């Protein structure tokens, strides 16, 4: 428990956890355990039974799926201090996608039985868990709309803004995004070549700088402008 409490400041950087009632934050931490994963290690697979709620403390979790042809769909990379896994809490159904560690990863896990017992005692907390899911649902709707209506360049710039700003969940903004061009291409369902071309154009404008396995944001304001199609 003492080890878990040392990560409280990091968890409080996340908007959802920060806004929870203090009693609920304490209950989640009391029920939580730490779990370490090696790079590439599976956390769960599509179809697995529910195993509770997770928060990323170090590293990242890759959420996606692989089709019958071997083609991968990468939905997102979940980084500190974001929470995930709440869908199966609500419906009790199997996991919807695969989850793997991207690099050495440390997770906080609140097991499913402990969560259900807590919510049985305090049903008012269902609303707080629903807010976590509603945040992601809003983002999913935005992504679907952008997929249908926006050119690849705008979609890419908007996704970089969302990642840099923690998808609206965390305080502050990041200057360096640890995401490869291949991963970004998979997230946006565009080719690696198109992704590279757009990034090179943004780099030429002085908006960002490409690094090995990452992207450094040099001018966040101009990146936001690019995400809106503004010069």
Tab-separated table of C-alpha atoms in Angstrom:
chain	number	residue	atom	x	y	z
A	1	UNK	CA	0.000	0.000	0.000
A	2	UNK	CA	2.850	2.372	0.815
A	3	UNK	CA	4.325	1.794	-2.655
A	4	UNK	CA	0.993	2.588	-4.274
A	5	UNK	CA	0.643	5.822	-2.303
A	6	UNK	CA	3.931	7.080	-3.706
A	7	UNK	CA	2.230	7.291	-7.115
A	8	UNK	CA	-0.662	9.428	-5.841
A	9	UNK	CA	0.769	12.735	-7.186
A	10	UNK	CA	1.097	11.178	-10.638
A	11	UNK	CA	-2.455	9.848	-10.545
A	12	UNK	CA	-3.753	13.242	-9.467
A	13	UNK	CA	-2.316	14.724	-12.673
A	14	UNK	CA	-5.123	12.886	-14.454
A	15	UNK	CA	-8.299	14.940	-14.719
A	16	UNK	CA	-10.683	12.043	-14.021
A	17	UNK	CA	-8.925	10.797	-10.890
A	18	UNK	CA	-8.296	14.342	-9.662
A	19	UNK	CA	-12.018	15.134	-9.810
A	20	UNK	CA	-13.170	12.010	-7.980
A	21	UNK	CA	-14.605	12.300	-4.469
A	22	UNK	CA	-11.779	11.799	-2.014
A	23	UNK	CA	-13.520	8.793	-0.460
A	24	UNK	CA	-13.664	7.066	-3.848
A	25	UNK	CA	-10.003	7.821	-4.571
A	26	UNK	CA	-9.072	6.287	-1.235
A	27	UNK	CA	-11.236	3.221	-1.829
A	28	UNK	CA	-9.650	2.597	-5.237
A	29	UNK	CA	-6.144	2.883	-3.825
A	30	UNK	CA	-7.008	0.611	-0.884
A	31	UNK	CA	-8.191	-2.108	-3.263
A	32	UNK	CA	-5.396	-1.689	-5.827
A	33	UNK	CA	-2.320	-3.783	-6.518
A	34	UNK	CA	0.737	-2.984	-8.637
A	35	UNK	CA	1.481	-5.002	-11.752
A	36	UNK	CA	4.652	-4.879	-13.834
A	37	UNK	CA	4.854	-5.940	-17.469
A	38	UNK	CA	7.869	-6.432	-19.685
A	39	UNK	CA	7.929	-4.844	-23.123
A	40	UNK	CA	5.561	-6.724	-25.423
A	41	UNK	CA	3.959	-8.705	-22.589
A	42	UNK	CA	0.231	-9.273	-22.936
A	43	UNK	CA	-2.081	-7.777	-20.321
A	44	UNK	CA	-5.252	-9.247	-21.805
A	45	UNK	CA	-6.627	-10.369	-25.155
A	46	UNK	CA	-9.914	-9.821	-26.930
A	47	UNK	CA	-12.397	-12.268	-25.442
A	48	UNK	CA	-10.711	-12.519	-22.034
A	49	UNK	CA	-12.842	-12.247	-18.913
A	50	UNK	CA	-13.014	-8.858	-17.132
A	51	UNK	CA	-10.060	-8.302	-14.808
A	52	UNK	CA	-10.780	-4.880	-13.363
A	53	UNK	CA	-9.746	-1.288	-13.843
A	54	UNK	CA	-6.196	-0.142	-14.638
A	55	UNK	CA	-4.133	3.032	-14.460
A	56	UNK	CA	-0.813	3.405	-16.273
A	57	UNK	CA	1.915	4.610	-13.914
A	58	UNK	CA	4.997	4.019	-16.095
A	59	UNK	CA	5.427	2.983	-19.718
A	60	UNK	CA	2.369	2.589	-21.945
A	61	UNK	CA	-0.304	0.105	-22.984
A	62	UNK	CA	-1.003	-0.586	-26.648
A	63	UNK	CA	-4.697	-1.206	-27.384
A	64	UNK	CA	-5.650	-2.771	-30.705
A	65	UNK	CA	-6.434	-5.924	-32.625
A	66	UNK	CA	-5.043	-8.071	-35.420
A	67	UNK	CA	-7.348	-9.201	-38.228
A	68	UNK	CA	-7.453	-12.599	-39.894
A	69	UNK	CA	-5.102	-11.325	-42.607
A	70	UNK	CA	-2.539	-10.267	-40.007
A	71	UNK	CA	-3.220	-6.548	-40.438
A	72	UNK	CA	-3.087	-4.631	-37.175
A	73	UNK	CA	-5.492	-1.939	-36.022
A	74	UNK	CA	-3.919	0.248	-33.348
A	75	UNK	CA	-6.596	2.193	-31.496
A	76	UNK	CA	-4.479	4.045	-28.982
A	77	UNK	CA	-1.447	4.064	-26.722
A	78	UNK	CA	-2.476	4.641	-23.107
A	79	UNK	CA	0.137	6.514	-21.093
A	80	UNK	CA	0.425	7.806	-17.516
A	81	UNK	CA	-1.736	8.717	-15.719
A	82	UNK	CA	-4.678	7.460	-17.804
A	83	UNK	CA	-7.157	4.807	-16.667
A	84	UNK	CA	-8.703	2.078	-18.812
A	85	UNK	CA	-10.664	-1.169	-18.648
A	86	UNK	CA	-13.978	0.251	-17.489
A	87	UNK	CA	-16.151	-1.089	-20.327
A	88	UNK	CA	-16.105	-4.657	-19.019
A	89	UNK	CA	-16.923	-3.341	-15.555
A	90	UNK	CA	-20.246	-2.014	-16.799
A	91	UNK	CA	-21.463	-4.912	-18.902
A	92	UNK	CA	-19.488	-7.837	-17.475
A	93	UNK	CA	-18.675	-8.918	-21.030
A	94	UNK	CA	-15.262	-10.089	-22.346
A	95	UNK	CA	-12.503	-7.680	-23.290
A	96	UNK	CA	-13.091	-5.946	-26.617
A	97	UNK	CA	-9.443	-5.629	-27.743
A	98	UNK	CA	-5.899	-6.785	-27.091
A	99	UNK	CA	-3.673	-4.926	-24.629
A	100	UNK	CA	0.136	-5.190	-24.621
A	101	UNK	CA	2.898	-3.352	-22.833
A	102	UNK	CA	4.772	-0.807	-24.917
A	103	UNK	CA	8.118	-0.856	-23.171
A	104	UNK	CA	8.565	-1.761	-19.510
A	105	UNK	CA	5.251	-0.828	-17.926
A	106	UNK	CA	3.918	-0.394	-14.402
A	107	UNK	CA	0.178	-0.553	-13.822
A	108	UNK	CA	-2.146	0.006	-10.922
A	109	UNK	CA	-4.916	-2.617	-11.014
A	110	UNK	CA	-8.188	-2.501	-9.084
A	111	UNK	CA	-9.523	-6.081	-9.468
A	112	UNK	CA	-13.058	-6.640	-10.759
A	113	UNK	CA	-14.427	-8.319	-7.579
A	114	UNK	CA	-13.183	-5.450	-5.410
A	115	UNK	CA	-14.721	-2.892	-7.745
A	116	UNK	CA	-18.084	-4.639	-7.818
A	117	UNK	CA	-18.092	-4.981	-4.035
A	118	UNK	CA	-17.334	-1.266	-3.674
A	119	UNK	CA	-20.104	-0.310	-6.080
A	120	UNK	CA	-22.525	-2.618	-4.306
A	121	UNK	CA	-21.813	-0.759	-1.064
A	122	UNK	CA	-21.721	2.691	-2.670
A	123	UNK	CA	-23.873	2.667	-5.836
A	124	UNK	CA	-23.522	6.452	-6.167
A	125	UNK	CA	-19.992	5.847	-7.468
A	126	UNK	CA	-21.319	4.283	-10.667
A	127	UNK	CA	-21.705	7.819	-12.028
A	128	UNK	CA	-18.011	8.556	-11.482
A	129	UNK	CA	-17.032	5.432	-13.423
A	130	UNK	CA	-19.514	6.370	-16.142
A	131	UNK	CA	-17.770	9.724	-16.551
A	132	UNK	CA	-14.533	7.905	-17.364
A	133	UNK	CA	-16.266	5.911	-20.097
A	134	UNK	CA	-18.141	8.945	-21.449
A	135	UNK	CA	-14.867	10.832	-21.977
A	136	UNK	CA	-13.629	8.045	-24.225
A	137	UNK	CA	-16.958	7.750	-26.022
A	138	UNK	CA	-16.788	11.411	-26.950
A	139	UNK	CA	-13.289	10.926	-28.340
A	140	UNK	CA	-14.440	7.881	-30.312
A	141	UNK	CA	-17.237	9.894	-31.932
A	142	UNK	CA	-14.788	12.661	-32.821
A	143	UNK	CA	-12.395	10.130	-34.373
A	144	UNK	CA	-15.187	8.563	-36.449
A	145	UNK	CA	-16.291	11.968	-37.704
A	146	UNK	CA	-12.752	12.981	-38.595
A	147	UNK	CA	-12.173	9.670	-40.390
A	148	UNK	CA	-15.133	10.416	-42.657
A	149	UNK	CA	-14.783	14.156	-43.197
A	150	UNK	CA	-11.187	15.307	-42.799
A	151	UNK	CA	-8.087	14.868	-44.976
A	152	UNK	CA	-5.181	12.914	-43.538
A	153	UNK	CA	-3.107	16.023	-42.775
A	154	UNK	CA	-5.755	17.518	-40.477
A	155	UNK	CA	-6.456	14.193	-38.795
A	156	UNK	CA	-2.761	13.697	-38.075
A	157	UNK	CA	-2.282	17.200	-36.665
A	158	UNK	CA	-5.379	16.851	-34.488
A	159	UNK	CA	-4.248	13.500	-33.155
A	160	UNK	CA	-0.855	14.947	-32.228
A	161	UNK	CA	-2.568	17.786	-30.360
A	162	UNK	CA	-4.800	15.329	-28.510
A	163	UNK	CA	-1.863	13.119	-27.530
A	164	UNK	CA	0.291	16.076	-26.457
A	165	UNK	CA	-2.544	17.386	-24.294
A	166	UNK	CA	-3.260	13.997	-22.763
A	167	UNK	CA	-6.551	13.545	-24.639
A	168	UNK	CA	-7.937	16.193	-22.316
A	169	UNK	CA	-7.495	13.934	-19.280
A	170	UNK	CA	-4.203	15.110	-17.818
A	171	UNK	CA	-2.948	18.485	-16.733
A	172	UNK	CA	-0.257	20.250	-18.683
A	173	UNK	CA	1.059	19.426	-22.152
A	174	UNK	CA	3.915	17.316	-23.445
A	175	UNK	CA	6.622	18.515	-25.784
A	176	UNK	CA	7.854	15.051	-26.745
A	177	UNK	CA	5.500	12.309	-27.934
A	178	UNK	CA	7.019	8.832	-27.747
A	179	UNK	CA	5.234	7.428	-30.766
A	180	UNK	CA	6.747	5.973	-33.914
A	181	UNK	CA	5.570	6.979	-37.370
A	182	UNK	CA	4.372	3.422	-37.950
A	183	UNK	CA	2.250	3.520	-34.779
A	184	UNK	CA	0.801	6.902	-35.706
A	185	UNK	CA	-0.058	5.581	-39.170
A	186	UNK	CA	-1.834	2.586	-37.651
A	187	UNK	CA	-3.816	4.800	-35.284
A	188	UNK	CA	-5.026	6.968	-38.173
A	189	UNK	CA	-5.499	4.135	-40.693
A	190	UNK	CA	-3.268	5.843	-43.263
A	191	UNK	CA	-0.110	4.621	-44.957
A	192	UNK	CA	3.339	4.924	-43.434
A	193	UNK	CA	4.421	6.908	-46.496
A	194	UNK	CA	1.576	9.430	-46.135
A	195	UNK	CA	2.316	9.802	-42.432
A	196	UNK	CA	5.985	10.498	-43.127
A	197	UNK	CA	5.141	13.031	-45.831
A	198	UNK	CA	2.802	15.000	-43.538
A	199	UNK	CA	5.271	14.919	-40.645
A	200	UNK	CA	8.117	16.071	-42.891
A	201	UNK	CA	5.983	18.990	-44.043
A	202	UNK	CA	5.240	19.995	-40.441
A	203	UNK	CA	8.936	19.648	-39.650
A	204	UNK	CA	9.859	21.894	-42.582
A	205	UNK	CA	7.507	24.533	-41.162
A	206	UNK	CA	9.308	24.397	-37.815
A	207	UNK	CA	6.224	23.046	-36.023
A	208	UNK	CA	7.827	19.809	-34.880
A	209	UNK	CA	11.034	17.807	-35.022
A	210	UNK	CA	11.247	14.108	-35.791
A	211	UNK	CA	13.415	12.055	-33.452
A	212	UNK	CA	14.204	8.365	-33.216
A	213	UNK	CA	10.922	6.747	-32.151
A	214	UNK	CA	9.326	10.069	-31.248
A	215	UNK	CA	8.063	13.502	-32.215
A	216	UNK	CA	9.104	16.735	-30.491
A	217	UNK	CA	6.553	19.549	-30.623
A	218	UNK	CA	8.434	22.810	-31.217
A	219	UNK	CA	5.492	25.170	-31.708
A	220	UNK	CA	2.277	23.914	-30.008
A	221	UNK	CA	0.245	26.959	-31.095
A	222	UNK	CA	1.057	26.494	-34.773
A	223	UNK	CA	0.309	22.782	-34.439
A	224	UNK	CA	-3.147	23.698	-33.144
A	225	UNK	CA	-3.555	26.001	-36.112
A	226	UNK	CA	-2.545	23.193	-38.464
A	227	UNK	CA	-5.096	20.939	-36.779
A	228	UNK	CA	-7.779	23.497	-37.685
A	229	UNK	CA	-6.528	23.967	-41.240
A	230	UNK	CA	-5.243	27.449	-40.427
A	231	UNK	CA	-1.855	28.824	-41.576
